[in-house]
mmCIF file of C-alpha atoms in Angstrom:
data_model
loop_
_atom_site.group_PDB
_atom_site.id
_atom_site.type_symbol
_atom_site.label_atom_id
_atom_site.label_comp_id
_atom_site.label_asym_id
_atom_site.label_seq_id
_atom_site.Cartn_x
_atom_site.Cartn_y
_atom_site.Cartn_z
ATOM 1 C CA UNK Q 1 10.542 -3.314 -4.482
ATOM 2 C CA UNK Q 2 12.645 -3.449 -1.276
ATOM 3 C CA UNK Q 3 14.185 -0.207 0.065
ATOM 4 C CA UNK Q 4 16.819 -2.067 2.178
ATOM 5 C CA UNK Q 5 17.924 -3.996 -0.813
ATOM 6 C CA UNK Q 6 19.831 -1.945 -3.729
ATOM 7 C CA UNK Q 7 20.929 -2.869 -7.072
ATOM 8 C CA UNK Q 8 24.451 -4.930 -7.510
ATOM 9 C CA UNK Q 9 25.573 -2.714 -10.122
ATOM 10 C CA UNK Q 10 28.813 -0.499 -9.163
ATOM 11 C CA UNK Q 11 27.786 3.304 -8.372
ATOM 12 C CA UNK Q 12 23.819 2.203 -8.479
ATOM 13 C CA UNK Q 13 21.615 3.020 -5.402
ATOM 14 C CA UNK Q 14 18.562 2.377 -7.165
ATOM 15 C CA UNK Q 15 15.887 -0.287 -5.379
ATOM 16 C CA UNK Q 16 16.198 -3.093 -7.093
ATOM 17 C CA UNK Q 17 13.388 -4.876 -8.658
ATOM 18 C CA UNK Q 18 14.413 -8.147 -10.320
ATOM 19 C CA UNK Q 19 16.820 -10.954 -9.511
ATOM 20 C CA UNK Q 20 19.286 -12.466 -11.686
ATOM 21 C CA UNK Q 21 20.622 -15.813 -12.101
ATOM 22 C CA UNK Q 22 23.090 -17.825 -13.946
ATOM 23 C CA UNK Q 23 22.241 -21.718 -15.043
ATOM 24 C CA UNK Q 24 26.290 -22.101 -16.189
ATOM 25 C CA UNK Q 25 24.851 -25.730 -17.565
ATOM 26 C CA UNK Q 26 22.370 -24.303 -19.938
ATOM 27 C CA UNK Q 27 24.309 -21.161 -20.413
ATOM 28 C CA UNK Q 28 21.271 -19.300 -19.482
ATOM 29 C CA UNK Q 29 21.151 -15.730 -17.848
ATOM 30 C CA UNK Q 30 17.499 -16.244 -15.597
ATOM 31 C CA UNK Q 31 15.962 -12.565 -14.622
ATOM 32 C CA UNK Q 32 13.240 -12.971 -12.283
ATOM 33 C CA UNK Q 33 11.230 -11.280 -9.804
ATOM 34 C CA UNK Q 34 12.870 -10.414 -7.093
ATOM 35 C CA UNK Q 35 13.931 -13.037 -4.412
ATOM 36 C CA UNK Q 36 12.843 -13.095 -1.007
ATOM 37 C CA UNK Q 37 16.084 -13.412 0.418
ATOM 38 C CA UNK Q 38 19.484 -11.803 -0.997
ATOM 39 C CA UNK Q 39 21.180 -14.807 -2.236
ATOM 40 C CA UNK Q 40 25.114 -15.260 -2.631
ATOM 41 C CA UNK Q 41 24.915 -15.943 -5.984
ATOM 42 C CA UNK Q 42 22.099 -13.608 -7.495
ATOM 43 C CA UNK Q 43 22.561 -10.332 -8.396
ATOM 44 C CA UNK Q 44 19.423 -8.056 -6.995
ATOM 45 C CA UNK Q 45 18.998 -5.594 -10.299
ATOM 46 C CA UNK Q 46 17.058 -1.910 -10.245
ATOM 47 C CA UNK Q 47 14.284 -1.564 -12.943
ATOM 48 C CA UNK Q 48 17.153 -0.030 -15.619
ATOM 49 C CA UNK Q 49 19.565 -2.237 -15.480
ATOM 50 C CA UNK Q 50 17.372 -5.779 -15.549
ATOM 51 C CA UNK Q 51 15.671 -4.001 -18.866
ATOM 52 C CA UNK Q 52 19.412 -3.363 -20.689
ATOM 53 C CA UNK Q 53 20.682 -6.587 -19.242
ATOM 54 C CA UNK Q 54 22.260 -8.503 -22.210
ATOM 55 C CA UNK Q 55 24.399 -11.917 -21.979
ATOM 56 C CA UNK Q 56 27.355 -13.329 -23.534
ATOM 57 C CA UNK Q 57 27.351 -14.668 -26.912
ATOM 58 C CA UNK Q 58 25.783 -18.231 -27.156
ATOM 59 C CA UNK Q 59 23.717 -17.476 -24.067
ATOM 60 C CA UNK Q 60 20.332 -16.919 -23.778
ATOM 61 C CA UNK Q 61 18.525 -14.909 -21.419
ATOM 62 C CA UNK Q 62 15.569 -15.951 -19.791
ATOM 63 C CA UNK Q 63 12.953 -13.260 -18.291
ATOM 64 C CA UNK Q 64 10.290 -14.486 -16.001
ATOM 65 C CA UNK Q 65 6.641 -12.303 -16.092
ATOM 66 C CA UNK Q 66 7.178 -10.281 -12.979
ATOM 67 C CA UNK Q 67 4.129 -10.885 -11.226
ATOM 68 C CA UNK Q 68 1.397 -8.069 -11.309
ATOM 69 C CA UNK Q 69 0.963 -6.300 -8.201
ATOM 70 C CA UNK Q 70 -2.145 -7.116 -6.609
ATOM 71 C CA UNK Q 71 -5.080 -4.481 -6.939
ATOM 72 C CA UNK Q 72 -8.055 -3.469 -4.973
ATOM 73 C CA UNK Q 73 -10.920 -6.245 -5.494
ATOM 74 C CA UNK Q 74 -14.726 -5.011 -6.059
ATOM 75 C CA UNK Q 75 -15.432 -5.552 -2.750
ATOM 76 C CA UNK Q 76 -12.819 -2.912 -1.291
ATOM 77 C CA UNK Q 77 -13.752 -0.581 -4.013
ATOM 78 C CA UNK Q 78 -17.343 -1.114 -2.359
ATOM 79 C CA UNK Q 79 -16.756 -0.880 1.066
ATOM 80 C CA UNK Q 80 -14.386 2.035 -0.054
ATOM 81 C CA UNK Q 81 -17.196 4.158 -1.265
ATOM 82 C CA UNK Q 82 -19.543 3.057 1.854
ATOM 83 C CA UNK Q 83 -17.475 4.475 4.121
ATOM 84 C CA UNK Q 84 -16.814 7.868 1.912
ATOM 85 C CA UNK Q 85 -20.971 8.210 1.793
ATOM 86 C CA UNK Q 86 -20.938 7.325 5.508
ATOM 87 C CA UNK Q 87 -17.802 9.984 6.788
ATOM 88 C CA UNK Q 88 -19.681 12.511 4.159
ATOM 89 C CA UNK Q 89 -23.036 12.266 5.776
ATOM 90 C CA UNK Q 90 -23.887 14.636 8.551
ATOM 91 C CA UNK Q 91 -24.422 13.013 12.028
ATOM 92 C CA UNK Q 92 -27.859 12.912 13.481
ATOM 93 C CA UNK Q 93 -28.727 15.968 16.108
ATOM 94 C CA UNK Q 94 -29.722 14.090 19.209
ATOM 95 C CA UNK Q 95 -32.272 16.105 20.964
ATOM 96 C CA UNK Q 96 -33.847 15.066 24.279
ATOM 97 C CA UNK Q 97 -37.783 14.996 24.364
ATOM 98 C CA UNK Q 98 -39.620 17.772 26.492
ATOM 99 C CA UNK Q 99 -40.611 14.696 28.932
ATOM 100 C CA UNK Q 100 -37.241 13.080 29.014
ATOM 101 C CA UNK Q 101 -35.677 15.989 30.833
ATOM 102 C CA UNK Q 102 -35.147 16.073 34.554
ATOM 103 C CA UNK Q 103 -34.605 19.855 35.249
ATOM 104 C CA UNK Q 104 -36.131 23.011 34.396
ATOM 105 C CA UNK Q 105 -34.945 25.409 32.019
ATOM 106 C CA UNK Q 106 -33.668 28.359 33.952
ATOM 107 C CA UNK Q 107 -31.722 30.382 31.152
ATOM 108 C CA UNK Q 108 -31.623 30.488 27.611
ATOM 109 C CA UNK Q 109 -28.807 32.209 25.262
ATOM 110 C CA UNK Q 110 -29.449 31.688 21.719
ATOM 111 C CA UNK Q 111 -30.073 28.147 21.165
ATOM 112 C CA UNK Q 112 -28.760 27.138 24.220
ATOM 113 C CA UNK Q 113 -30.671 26.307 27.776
ATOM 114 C CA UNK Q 114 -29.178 25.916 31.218
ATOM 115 C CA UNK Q 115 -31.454 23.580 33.323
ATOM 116 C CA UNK Q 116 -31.732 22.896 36.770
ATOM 117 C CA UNK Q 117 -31.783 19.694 38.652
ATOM 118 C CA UNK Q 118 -35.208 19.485 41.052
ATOM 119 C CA UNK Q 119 -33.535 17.296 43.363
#
């Protein structure tokens, strides 16, 4: 779906969806998905209007599979729950060791110390 490209329809805003093409040769209406590019000569239809389309008499109308949108694979599902168990899981308290500390403690409030450099 394209949200800069609307349906041709008179009075529709809708986004269109499918594009539709005339084979005057074969008197065949083609409904596709929708182009890449907005061509002169295609009519870009919303989601409505391709499914009512109808043709003249003695044509037939031709409607491609629109392709399925692609889905998440396994392996995003997978790495999508790794990182959900990682962000839930609670980060590691990083406490110094008694013997890695270069001051002395000089006042405690609750659970924390102020220290003092011995330099």
């Amino acid at each position: 779906m394209s949200p800069a490209r609307r349906c041709s329809r008179t009075a529709c805003g809708r986004p269109a969806v499918m594009t539709l093409t005339y084979v005057y040769a074969d008197q065949t209406a083609v409904l596709g998905p929708l182009a890449t590019y907005a061509e002169p000569h295609a009519y870009d239809l919303c989601e409505t209007h391709s499914e009512r389309l109808s043709a003249p008499r003695g044509w037939e109308v031709l409607r491609l599979a629109q392709p399925a949108p692609p889905g998440p694979t396994n392996d995003d599902l997978l790495a999508l729950a790794d990182a959900v168990r990682e962000a839930g899981r609670p980060a590691p308290v990083q406490r110094s060791l008694p013997e890695a500390e270069t001051g002395r403690e000089t006042t405690r409030r609750g659970h924390l110390r102020v220290l003092s450099s011995d330099h």
